[in-house]
Coordinates of C-alpha atoms in Angstrom, one line a residue:
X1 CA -7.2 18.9 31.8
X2 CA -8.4 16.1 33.8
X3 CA -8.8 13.0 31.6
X4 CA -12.5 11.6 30.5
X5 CA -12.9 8.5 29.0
X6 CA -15.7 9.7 27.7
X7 CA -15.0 12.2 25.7
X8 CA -12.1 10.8 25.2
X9 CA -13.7 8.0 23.2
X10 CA -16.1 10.4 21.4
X11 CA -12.5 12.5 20.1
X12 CA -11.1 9.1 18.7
X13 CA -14.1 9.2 16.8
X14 CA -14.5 12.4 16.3
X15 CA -10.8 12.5 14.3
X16 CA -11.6 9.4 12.6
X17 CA -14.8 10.4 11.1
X18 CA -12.9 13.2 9.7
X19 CA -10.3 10.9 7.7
X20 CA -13.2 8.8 7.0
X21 CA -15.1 11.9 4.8
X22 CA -11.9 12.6 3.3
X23 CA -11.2 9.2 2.0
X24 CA -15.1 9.0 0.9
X25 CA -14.6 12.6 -1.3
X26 CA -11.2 10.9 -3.1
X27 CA -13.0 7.5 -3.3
X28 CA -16.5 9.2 -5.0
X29 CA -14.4 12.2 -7.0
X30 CA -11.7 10.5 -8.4
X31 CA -11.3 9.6 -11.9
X32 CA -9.2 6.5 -12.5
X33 CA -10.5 2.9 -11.8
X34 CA -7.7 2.0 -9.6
X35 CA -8.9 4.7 -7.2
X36 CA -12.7 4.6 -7.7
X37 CA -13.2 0.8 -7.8
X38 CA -9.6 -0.6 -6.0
X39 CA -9.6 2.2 -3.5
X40 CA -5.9 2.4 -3.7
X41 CA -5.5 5.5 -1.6
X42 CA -5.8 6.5 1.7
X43 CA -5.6 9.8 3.7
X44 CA -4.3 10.5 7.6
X45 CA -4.0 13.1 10.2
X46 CA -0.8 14.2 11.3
X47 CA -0.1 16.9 14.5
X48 CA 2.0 20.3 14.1
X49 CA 5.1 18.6 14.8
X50 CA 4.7 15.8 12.3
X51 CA 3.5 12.8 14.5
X52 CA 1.0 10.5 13.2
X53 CA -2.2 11.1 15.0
X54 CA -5.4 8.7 13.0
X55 CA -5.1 6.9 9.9
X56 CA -8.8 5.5 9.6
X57 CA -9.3 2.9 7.1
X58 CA -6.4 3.8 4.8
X59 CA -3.9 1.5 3.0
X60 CA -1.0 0.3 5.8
X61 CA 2.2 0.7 3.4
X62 CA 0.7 4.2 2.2
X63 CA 0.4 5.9 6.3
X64 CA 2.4 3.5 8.8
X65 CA 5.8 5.6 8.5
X66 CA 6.4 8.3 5.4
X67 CA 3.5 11.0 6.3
X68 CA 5.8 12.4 9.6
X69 CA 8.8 12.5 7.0
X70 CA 6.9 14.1 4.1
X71 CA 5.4 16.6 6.6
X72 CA 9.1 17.3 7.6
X73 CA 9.8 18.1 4.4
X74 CA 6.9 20.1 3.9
X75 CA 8.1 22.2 6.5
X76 CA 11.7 22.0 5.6
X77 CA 11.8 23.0 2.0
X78 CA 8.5 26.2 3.2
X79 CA 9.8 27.8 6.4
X80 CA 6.4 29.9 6.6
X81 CA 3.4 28.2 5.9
X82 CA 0.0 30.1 5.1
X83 CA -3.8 29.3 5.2
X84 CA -4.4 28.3 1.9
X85 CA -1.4 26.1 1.0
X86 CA -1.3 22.9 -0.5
X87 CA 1.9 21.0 -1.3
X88 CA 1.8 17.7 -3.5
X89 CA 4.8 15.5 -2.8
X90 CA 5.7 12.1 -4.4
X91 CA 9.3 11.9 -3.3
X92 CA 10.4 8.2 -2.3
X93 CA 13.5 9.8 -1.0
X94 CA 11.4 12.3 1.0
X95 CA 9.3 10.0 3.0
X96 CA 6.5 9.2 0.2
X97 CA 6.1 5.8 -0.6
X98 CA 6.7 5.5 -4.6
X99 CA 6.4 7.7 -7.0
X100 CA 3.1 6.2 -8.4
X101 CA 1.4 7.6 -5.0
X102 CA 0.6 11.4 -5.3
X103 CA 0.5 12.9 -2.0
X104 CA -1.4 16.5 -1.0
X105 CA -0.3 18.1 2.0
X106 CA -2.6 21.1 4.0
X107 CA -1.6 22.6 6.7
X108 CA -4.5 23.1 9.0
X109 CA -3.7 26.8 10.3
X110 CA -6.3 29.3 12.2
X111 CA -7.3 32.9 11.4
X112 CA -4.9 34.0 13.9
X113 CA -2.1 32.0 11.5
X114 CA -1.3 29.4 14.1
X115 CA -0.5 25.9 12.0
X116 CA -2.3 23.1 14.4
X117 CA -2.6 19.8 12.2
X118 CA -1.9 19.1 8.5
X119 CA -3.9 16.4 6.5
X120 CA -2.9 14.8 3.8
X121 CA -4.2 12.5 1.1
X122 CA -2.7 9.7 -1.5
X123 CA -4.0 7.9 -4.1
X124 CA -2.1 5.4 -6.6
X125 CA -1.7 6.6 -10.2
X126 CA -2.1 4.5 -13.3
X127 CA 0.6 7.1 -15.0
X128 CA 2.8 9.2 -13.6
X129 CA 4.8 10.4 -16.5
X130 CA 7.2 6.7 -16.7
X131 CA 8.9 6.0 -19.9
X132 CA 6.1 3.0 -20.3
X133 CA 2.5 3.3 -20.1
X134 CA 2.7 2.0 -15.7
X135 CA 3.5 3.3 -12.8
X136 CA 5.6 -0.4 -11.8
X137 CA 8.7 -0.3 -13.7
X138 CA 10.3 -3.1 -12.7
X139 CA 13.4 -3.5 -14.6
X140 CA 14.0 0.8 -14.6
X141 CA 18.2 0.3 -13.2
X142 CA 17.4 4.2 -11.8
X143 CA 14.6 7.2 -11.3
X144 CA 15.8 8.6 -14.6
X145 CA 15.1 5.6 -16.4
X146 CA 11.9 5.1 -15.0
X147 CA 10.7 8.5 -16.0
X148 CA 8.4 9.2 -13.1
X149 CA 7.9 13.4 -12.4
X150 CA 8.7 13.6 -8.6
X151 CA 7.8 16.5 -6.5
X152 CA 9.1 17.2 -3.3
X153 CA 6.7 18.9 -1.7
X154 CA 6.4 21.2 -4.2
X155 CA 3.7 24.3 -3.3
X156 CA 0.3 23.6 -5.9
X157 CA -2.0 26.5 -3.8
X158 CA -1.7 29.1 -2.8
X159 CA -4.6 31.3 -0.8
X160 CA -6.6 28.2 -2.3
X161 CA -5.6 29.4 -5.9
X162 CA -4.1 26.5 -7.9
X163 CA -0.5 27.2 -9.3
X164 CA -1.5 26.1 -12.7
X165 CA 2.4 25.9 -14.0
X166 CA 2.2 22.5 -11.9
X167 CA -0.9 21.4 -14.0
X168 CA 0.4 22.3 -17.1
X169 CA 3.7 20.4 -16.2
X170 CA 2.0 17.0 -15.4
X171 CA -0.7 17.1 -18.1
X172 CA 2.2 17.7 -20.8
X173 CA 3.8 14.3 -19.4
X174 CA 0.5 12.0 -18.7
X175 CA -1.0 10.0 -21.3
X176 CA -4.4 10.4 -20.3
X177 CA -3.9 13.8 -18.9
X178 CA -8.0 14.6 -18.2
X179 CA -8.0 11.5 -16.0
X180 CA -5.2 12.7 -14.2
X181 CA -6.3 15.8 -13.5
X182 CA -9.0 14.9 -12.0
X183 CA -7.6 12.8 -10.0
X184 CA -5.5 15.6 -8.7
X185 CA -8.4 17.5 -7.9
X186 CA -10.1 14.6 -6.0
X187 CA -7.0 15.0 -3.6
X188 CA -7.1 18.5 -3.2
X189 CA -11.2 18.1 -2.6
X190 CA -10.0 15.4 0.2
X191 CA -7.5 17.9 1.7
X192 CA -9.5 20.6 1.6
X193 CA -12.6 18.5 3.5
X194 CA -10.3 17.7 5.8
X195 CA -8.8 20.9 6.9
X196 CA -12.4 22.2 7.1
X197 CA -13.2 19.5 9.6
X198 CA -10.3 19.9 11.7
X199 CA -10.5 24.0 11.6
X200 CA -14.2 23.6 13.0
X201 CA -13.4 21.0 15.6
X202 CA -10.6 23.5 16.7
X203 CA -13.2 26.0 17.2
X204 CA -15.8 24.1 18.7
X205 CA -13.9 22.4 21.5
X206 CA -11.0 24.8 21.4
X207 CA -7.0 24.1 20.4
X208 CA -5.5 23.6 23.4
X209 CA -7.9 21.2 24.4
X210 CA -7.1 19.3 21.0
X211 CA -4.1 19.6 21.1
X212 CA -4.1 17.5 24.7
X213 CA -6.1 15.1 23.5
X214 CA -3.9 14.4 21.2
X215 CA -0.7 14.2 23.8
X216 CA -3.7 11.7 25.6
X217 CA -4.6 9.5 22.2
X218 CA -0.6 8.8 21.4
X219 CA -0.1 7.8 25.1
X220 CA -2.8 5.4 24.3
X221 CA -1.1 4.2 21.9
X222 CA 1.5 3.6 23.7
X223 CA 0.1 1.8 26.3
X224 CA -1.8 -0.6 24.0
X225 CA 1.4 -1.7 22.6
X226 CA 3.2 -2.2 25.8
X227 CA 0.2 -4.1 27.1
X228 CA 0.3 -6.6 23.9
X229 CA 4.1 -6.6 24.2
X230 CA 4.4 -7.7 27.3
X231 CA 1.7 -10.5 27.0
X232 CA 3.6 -11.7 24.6
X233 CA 7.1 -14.3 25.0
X234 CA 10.2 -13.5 24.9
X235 CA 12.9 -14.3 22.2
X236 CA 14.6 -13.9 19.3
X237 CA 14.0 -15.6 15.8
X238 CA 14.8 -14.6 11.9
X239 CA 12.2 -15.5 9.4
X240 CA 13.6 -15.4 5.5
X241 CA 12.1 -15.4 2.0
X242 CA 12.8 -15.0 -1.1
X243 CA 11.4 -13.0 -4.1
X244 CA 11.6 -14.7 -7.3
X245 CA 14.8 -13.5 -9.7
X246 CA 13.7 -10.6 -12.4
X247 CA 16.1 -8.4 -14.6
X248 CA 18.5 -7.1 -12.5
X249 CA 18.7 -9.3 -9.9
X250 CA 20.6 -12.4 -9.1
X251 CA 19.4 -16.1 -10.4
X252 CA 18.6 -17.1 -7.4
X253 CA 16.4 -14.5 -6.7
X254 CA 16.6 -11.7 -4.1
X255 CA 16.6 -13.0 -0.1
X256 CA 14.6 -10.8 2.4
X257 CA 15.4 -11.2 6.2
X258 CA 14.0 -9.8 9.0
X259 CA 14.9 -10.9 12.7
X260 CA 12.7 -9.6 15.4
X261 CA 13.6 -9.7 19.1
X262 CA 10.7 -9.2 22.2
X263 CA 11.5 -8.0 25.4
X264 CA 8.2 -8.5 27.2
X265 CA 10.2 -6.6 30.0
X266 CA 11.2 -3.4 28.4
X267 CA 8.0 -4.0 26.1
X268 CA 9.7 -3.3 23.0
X269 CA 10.4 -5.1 20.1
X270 CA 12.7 -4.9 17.5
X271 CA 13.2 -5.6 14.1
X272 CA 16.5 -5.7 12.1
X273 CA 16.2 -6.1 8.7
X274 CA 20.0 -5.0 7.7
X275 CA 20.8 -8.1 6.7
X276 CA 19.3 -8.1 3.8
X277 CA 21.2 -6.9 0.1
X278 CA 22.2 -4.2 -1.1
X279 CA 20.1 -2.2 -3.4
X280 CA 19.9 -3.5 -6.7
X281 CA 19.7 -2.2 -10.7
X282 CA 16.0 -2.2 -11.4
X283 CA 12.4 -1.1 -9.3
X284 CA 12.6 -3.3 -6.6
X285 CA 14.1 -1.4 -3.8
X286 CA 11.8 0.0 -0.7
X287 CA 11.9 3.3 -0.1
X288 CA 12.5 4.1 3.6
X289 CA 8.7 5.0 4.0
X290 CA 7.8 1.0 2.6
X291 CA 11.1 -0.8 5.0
X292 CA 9.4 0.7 7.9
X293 CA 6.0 0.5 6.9
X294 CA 6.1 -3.2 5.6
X295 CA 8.4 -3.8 9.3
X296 CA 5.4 -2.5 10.8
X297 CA 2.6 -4.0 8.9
X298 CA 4.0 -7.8 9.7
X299 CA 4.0 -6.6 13.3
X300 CA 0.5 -5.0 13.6
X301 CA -0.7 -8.4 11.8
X302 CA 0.5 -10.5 14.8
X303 CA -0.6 -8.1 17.3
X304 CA -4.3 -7.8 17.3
X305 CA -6.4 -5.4 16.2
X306 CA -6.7 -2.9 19.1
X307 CA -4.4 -1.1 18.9
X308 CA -4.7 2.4 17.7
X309 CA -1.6 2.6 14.3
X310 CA -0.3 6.3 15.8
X311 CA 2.9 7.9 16.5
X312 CA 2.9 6.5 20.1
X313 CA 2.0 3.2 19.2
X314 CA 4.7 2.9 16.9
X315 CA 7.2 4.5 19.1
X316 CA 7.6 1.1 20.6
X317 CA 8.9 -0.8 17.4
X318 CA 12.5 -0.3 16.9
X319 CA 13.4 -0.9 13.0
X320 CA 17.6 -1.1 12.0
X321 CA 17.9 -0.4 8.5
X322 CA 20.9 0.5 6.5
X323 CA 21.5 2.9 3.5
X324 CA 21.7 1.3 0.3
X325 CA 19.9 -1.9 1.2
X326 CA 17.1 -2.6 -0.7
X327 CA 15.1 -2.7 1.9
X328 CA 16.5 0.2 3.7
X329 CA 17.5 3.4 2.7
X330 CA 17.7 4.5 -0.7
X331 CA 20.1 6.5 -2.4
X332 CA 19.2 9.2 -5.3
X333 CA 19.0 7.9 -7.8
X334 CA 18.0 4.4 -6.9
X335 CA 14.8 3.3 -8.6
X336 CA 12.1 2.6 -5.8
X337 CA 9.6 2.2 -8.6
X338 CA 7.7 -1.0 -7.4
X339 CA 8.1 -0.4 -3.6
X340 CA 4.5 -1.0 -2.0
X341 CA 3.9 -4.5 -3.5
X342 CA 6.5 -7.2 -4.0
X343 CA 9.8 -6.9 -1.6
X344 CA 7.2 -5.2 0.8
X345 CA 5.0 -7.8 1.0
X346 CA 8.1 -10.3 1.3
X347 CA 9.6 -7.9 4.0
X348 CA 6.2 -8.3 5.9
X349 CA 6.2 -11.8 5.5
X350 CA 9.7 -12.2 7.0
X351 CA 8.5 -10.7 9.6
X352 CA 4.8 -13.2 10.0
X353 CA 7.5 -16.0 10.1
X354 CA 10.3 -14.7 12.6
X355 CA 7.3 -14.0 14.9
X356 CA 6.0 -17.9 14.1
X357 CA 9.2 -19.1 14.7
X358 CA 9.4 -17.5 18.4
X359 CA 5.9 -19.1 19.7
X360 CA 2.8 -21.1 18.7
X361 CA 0.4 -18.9 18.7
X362 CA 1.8 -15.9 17.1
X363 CA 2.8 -14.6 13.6
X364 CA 1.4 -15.6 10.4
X365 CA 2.2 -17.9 7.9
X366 CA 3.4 -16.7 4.7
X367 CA 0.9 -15.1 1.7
X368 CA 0.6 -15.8 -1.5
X369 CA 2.4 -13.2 -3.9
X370 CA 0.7 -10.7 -6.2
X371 CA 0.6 -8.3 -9.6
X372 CA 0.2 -11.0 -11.6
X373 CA -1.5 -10.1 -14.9
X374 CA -4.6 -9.4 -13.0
X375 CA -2.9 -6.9 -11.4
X376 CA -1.4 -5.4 -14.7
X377 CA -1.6 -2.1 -15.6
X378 CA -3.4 -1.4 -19.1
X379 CA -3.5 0.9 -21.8
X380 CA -4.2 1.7 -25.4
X381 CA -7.4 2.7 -27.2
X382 CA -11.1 1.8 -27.0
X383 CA -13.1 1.8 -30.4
X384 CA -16.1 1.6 -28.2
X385 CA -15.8 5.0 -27.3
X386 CA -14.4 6.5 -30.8
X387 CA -10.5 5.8 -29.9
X388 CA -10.4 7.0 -27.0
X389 CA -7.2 6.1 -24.6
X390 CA -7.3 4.4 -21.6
X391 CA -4.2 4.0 -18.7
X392 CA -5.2 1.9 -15.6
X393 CA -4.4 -0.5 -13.0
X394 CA -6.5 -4.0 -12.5
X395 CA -7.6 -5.5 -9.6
X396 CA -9.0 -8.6 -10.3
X397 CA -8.2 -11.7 -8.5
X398 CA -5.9 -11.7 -5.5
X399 CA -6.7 -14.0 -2.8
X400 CA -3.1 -15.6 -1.1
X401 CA -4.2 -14.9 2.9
X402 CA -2.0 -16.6 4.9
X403 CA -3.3 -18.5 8.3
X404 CA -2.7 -17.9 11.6
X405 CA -2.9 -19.7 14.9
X406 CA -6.5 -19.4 15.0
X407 CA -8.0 -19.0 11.5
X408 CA -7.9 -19.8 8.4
X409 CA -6.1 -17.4 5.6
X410 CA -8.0 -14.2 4.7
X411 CA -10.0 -14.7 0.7
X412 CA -9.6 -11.2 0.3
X413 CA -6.4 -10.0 1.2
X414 CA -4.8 -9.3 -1.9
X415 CA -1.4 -7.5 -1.4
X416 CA -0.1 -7.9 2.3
X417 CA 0.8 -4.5 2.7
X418 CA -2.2 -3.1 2.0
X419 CA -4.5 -5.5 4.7
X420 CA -7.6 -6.3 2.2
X421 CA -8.0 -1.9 1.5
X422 CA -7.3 -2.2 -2.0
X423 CA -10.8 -3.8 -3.4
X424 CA -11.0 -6.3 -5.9
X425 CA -12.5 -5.1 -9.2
X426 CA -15.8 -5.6 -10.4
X427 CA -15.6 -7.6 -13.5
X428 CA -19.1 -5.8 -15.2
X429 CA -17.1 -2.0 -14.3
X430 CA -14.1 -3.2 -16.0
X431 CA -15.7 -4.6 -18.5
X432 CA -17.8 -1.6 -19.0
X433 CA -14.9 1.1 -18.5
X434 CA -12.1 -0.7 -21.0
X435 CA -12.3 -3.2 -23.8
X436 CA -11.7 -6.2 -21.8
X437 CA -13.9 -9.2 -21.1
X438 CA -13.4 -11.3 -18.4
X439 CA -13.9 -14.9 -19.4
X440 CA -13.2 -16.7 -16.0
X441 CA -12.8 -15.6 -12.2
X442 CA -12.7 -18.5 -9.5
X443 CA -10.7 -19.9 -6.6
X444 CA -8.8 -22.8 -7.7
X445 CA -8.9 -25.9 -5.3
X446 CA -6.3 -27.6 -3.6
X447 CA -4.0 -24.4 -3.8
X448 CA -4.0 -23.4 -0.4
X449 CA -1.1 -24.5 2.0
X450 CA -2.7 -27.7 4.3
X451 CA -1.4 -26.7 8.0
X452 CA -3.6 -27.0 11.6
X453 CA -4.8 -23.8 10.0
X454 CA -5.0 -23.5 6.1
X455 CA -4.2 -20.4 3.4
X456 CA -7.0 -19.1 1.2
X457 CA -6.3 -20.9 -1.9
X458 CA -5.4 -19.1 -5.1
X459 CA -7.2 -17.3 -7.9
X460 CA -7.5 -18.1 -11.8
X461 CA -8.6 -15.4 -14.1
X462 CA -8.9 -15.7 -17.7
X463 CA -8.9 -12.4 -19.8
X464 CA -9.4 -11.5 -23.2
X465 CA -10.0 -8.1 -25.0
X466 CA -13.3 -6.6 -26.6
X467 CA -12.1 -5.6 -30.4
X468 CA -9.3 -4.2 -29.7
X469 CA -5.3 -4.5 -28.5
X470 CA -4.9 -4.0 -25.1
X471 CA -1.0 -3.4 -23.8
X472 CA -0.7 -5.4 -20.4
X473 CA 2.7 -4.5 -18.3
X474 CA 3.1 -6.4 -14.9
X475 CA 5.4 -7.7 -12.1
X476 CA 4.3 -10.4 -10.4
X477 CA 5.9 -12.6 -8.2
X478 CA 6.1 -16.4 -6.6
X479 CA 6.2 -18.6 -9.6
X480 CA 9.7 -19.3 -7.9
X481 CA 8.9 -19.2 -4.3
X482 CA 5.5 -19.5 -3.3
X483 CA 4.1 -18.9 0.3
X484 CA 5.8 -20.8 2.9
X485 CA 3.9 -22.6 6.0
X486 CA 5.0 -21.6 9.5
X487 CA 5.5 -24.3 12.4
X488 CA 5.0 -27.6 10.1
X489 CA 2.5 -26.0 7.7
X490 CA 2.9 -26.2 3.9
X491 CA 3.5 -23.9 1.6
X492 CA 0.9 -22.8 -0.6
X493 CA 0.5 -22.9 -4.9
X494 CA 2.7 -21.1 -6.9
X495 CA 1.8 -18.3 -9.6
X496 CA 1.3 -18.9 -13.4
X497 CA 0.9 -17.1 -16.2
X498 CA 0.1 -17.5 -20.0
X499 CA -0.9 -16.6 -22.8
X500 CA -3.4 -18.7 -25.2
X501 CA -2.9 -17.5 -29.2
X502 CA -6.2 -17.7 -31.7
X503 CA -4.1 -20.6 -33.3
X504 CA -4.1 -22.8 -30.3
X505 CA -0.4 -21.6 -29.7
X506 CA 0.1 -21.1 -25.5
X507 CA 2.9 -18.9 -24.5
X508 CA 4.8 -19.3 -21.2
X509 CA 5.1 -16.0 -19.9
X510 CA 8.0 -14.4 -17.2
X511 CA 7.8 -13.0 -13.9
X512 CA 7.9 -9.5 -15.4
X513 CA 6.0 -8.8 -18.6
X514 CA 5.0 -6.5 -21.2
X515 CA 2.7 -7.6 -23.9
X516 CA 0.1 -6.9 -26.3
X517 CA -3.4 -8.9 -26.1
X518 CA -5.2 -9.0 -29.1
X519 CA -8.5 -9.8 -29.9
X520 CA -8.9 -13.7 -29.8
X521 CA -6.2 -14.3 -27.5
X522 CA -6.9 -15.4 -24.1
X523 CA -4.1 -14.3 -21.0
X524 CA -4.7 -17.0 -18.0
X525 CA -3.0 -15.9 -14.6
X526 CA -3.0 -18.1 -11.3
X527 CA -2.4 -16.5 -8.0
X528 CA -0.4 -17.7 -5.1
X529 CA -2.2 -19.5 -2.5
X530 CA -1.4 -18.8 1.3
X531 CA 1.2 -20.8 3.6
X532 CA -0.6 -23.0 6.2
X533 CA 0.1 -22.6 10.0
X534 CA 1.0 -25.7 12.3
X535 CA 0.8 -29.7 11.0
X536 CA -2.0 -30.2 9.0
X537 CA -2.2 -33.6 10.8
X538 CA -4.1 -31.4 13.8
X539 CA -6.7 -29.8 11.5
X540 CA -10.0 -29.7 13.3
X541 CA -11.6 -32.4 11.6
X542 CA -14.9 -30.9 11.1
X543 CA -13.0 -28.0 9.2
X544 CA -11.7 -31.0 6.8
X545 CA -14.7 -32.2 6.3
X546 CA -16.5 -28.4 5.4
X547 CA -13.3 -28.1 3.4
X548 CA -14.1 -31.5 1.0
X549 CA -17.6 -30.5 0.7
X550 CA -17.0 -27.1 -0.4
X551 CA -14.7 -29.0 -3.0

């Protein structure tokens, strides 16, 4: 078929538009706050043979690397796949993510049984069965510790008949089992829309004509990221952090590495991250799915934002990892429990300052950490609504973008694995949907790191509860290590949290806590603020002067 850029162009959006309808059925189905409101989810579109095809507007650490591996699982655990199948997969040492993000796999298969495409959907769960009311356990030293029910691509249809032995399972195990389940079905609604799509695109402009495209949209890939490769300069540089020390790891904390080599030549880049420790006794530790994905996220952040995140895009990144590294490989039974947020969005930060290091002009400083109480998950009972228990995950306050060589940090960005997708919370739905009351939400000045270009500054929020005890479980990180400037910048604010007693009595709290707010009491959490980028001594001065004015 000879190629037309045309309808080339009107393909790309063609595909995207699908994943697009399936993220909007999750987004308006789904049941829990932290997928309604945070939109922490994110669908993609993967070919036959497991390659990554589209991802749309999903979450990076969910869809960078892990769908191709949980597809491959999908077909090596069911050697005959049938229209009407649905798998739900949650694995971390299967290619998902963490167990916390339920997966649905649908094999997109014609009348004539051919299997063509599968889509699949994710969505973070506030429960998914831990020993604790939150799907971050932190200090869990294994899985079995942590509780989580993992599936492995485990069949939940069949001949679009839901295998309700799974259901029964899961709703046994959940605490708020009704908002679970319909969660669950959001993801098989988002499935299911997107196997309809893809089964009337197939017979409108035929398979085999899809199917080229597709061979023409990863070779786009591929050239986009040799062209930005080899426009780029050559070298070789480390960047290092360090996440702050929780249970199980050592005082000093836990030191992520990542050096990344460019051969504008070969255009190919590669990034080792082996140095780096071995796994360790509590939740930290990436799976394989987050080491690649958070590799790939601190690349695609320096790299523009034209080109296409596909299979043949990616094919140009080499990433070395190791087995039991805890930013490698996992071994069963190795707890991956907090895996998208805090060693991820070190790993991806590593990787912002290696690619600083090599050239001004490049990388990113580094961002301001996360999951701070704002970011806690919470649960208990709401007399408002006769008792009735709640489990979910907050979203209110993260800011920490780090700059770049030719902007300021990014207000929204939140985690940096997840590029700004996961929303901030409204206060009023929170408010509304559990017994909170949000007392205080602003930036705080003079937070952000000062550098030629400056980080967003950070975020206070002050909580308190509406009549009734409200259990708040959270990991946050840099109170320790905040986020470093790159080539002269500073670093920005470190985090804070505490807790202020009706008796005037403030509390200190950890890095990692689990605590009951009552009524009266107020929790106050600062956020990080982002790393700066070159000497602040070369700051535009008219930028200065908007930044004094806007205080």
């Amino acid at each position: 078929m000879s190629f037309d850029p045309t309808r080339f162009s009107v393909l790309a959006r063609r595909l995207d538009g699908i994943v697009h309808k399936m993220q909007a059925a999750l987004i308006r189905t789904s049941r829990s706050g932290v997928i309604s409101s945070g939109h922490d989810c994110s669908c993609c579109l993967l070919s036959a043979d497991s390659q990554l095809v589209t991802v749309a507007d999903s979450i990076p650490i969910h869809v960078m690397v892990g769908p191709d591996e949980m597809s491959r699982t999908m077909h090596a655990h069911h050697h005959v796949l049938k229209r009407g199948d649905a798998f739900l997969h949650n694995s971390p040492y299967h290619g998902n993510s963490h167990a916390a993000d339920l997966s649905i796999l649908v094999p997109v298969i014609d009348e004539n049984g051919i299997h063509h495409f599968t889509v699949l959907s994710k969505a973070h769960q506030a429960d998914i069965g831990n020993a604790s009311p939150t799907t971050y356990m932190p200090t869990a030293r294994d899985i079995y510790e942590e509780g989580a029910l993992l599936f492995p691509a485990v069949k939940v249809q069949e001949n679009y008949e839901t295998i309700e032995d799974i259901v029964r399972l899961c709703r046994m195990r959940i605490r708020v089992p009704d908002q679970w389940h319909g969660d669950f079905l959001a993801l098989l609604g988002a499935a299911r829309v997107g196997e309809r799509e893809m089964l009337a695109l197939g017979q409108e402009i035929g398979w085999d004509a899809l199917k080229d495209y597709i061979g023409s949209w990863l070779d786009y890939g591929d050239r986009m990221m040799a062209e930005a490769i080899a426009g780029l300069p050559a070298g070789r540089a480390t960047g290092e952090t360090c996440h702050d020390h929780f249970p199980g790891t050592p005082e000093e904390g836990v030191p992520i590495r990542a050096t990344v080599e460019i051969d504008p030549v070969a255009q190919r880049i590669t990034v080792d991250i082996t140095d780096n420790p071995d796994c360790l006794p509590c939740g930290l530790n990436l799976s394989e799915a987050c080491a690649r994905s958070a590799s790939l996220v601190g690349l695609f952040n320096s790299l523009g934002q034209d080109i296409p995140p596909n299979a043949g895009s990616i094919r140009r990144i080499d990433i070395r990892l190791r087995e039991n590294c805890v930013v490698g490989i996992p071994r069963h039974p190795t707890s991956c429990s907090v895996a998208t947020t805090n060693v991820a969005d070190r790993l991806a930060n590593a990787v912002h300052c290696a690619m600083a290091e090599i050239a001004d002009g490049i990388g990113l400083a580094e961002a301001g950490s996360t999951e701070g109480p704002g970011g806690a998950v919470i649960s208990g009972h709401d007399p408002r609504y006769d008792n009735k228990p709640f489990v979910n995950q907050l979203a209110l306050g993260d800011t920490g973008g780090p700059a770049g060589p030719r902007e300021d940090g990014w207000l929204m960005l939140g985690n940096v694995c997840t590029a700004g997708f996961w929303l901030m919370d409204s206060v009023e739905i929170d408010e509304l949907n559990f017994p909170l009351i949000v007392h205080e939400r602003r930036l705080v000045p003079d937070t952000e790191g000062a550098g030629r270009h400056r980080g967003a500054p950070g975020c206070r929020m002050t909580i308190g509860t509406n009549g009734a005890d409200v259990r708040m479980i959270y990991a946050s990180d840099g109170t320790e290590n905040p986020g470093q400037g790159v080539r002269g910048g500073v670093s920005g604010s470190s985090a804070s949290q505490r807790i202020e007693r009706q008796d005037g009595q403030v509390e200190e709290l950890p890095s990692v806590g689990d605590f009951v707010l009552s009524p009266g009491d107020l929790v106050v959490c600062d956020t990080c603020g982002g790393g700066g980028y070159g000497s602040p001594l070369d700051r535009d001065p008219d930028r200065v002067r908007r930044d004094v004015t806007a205080g």
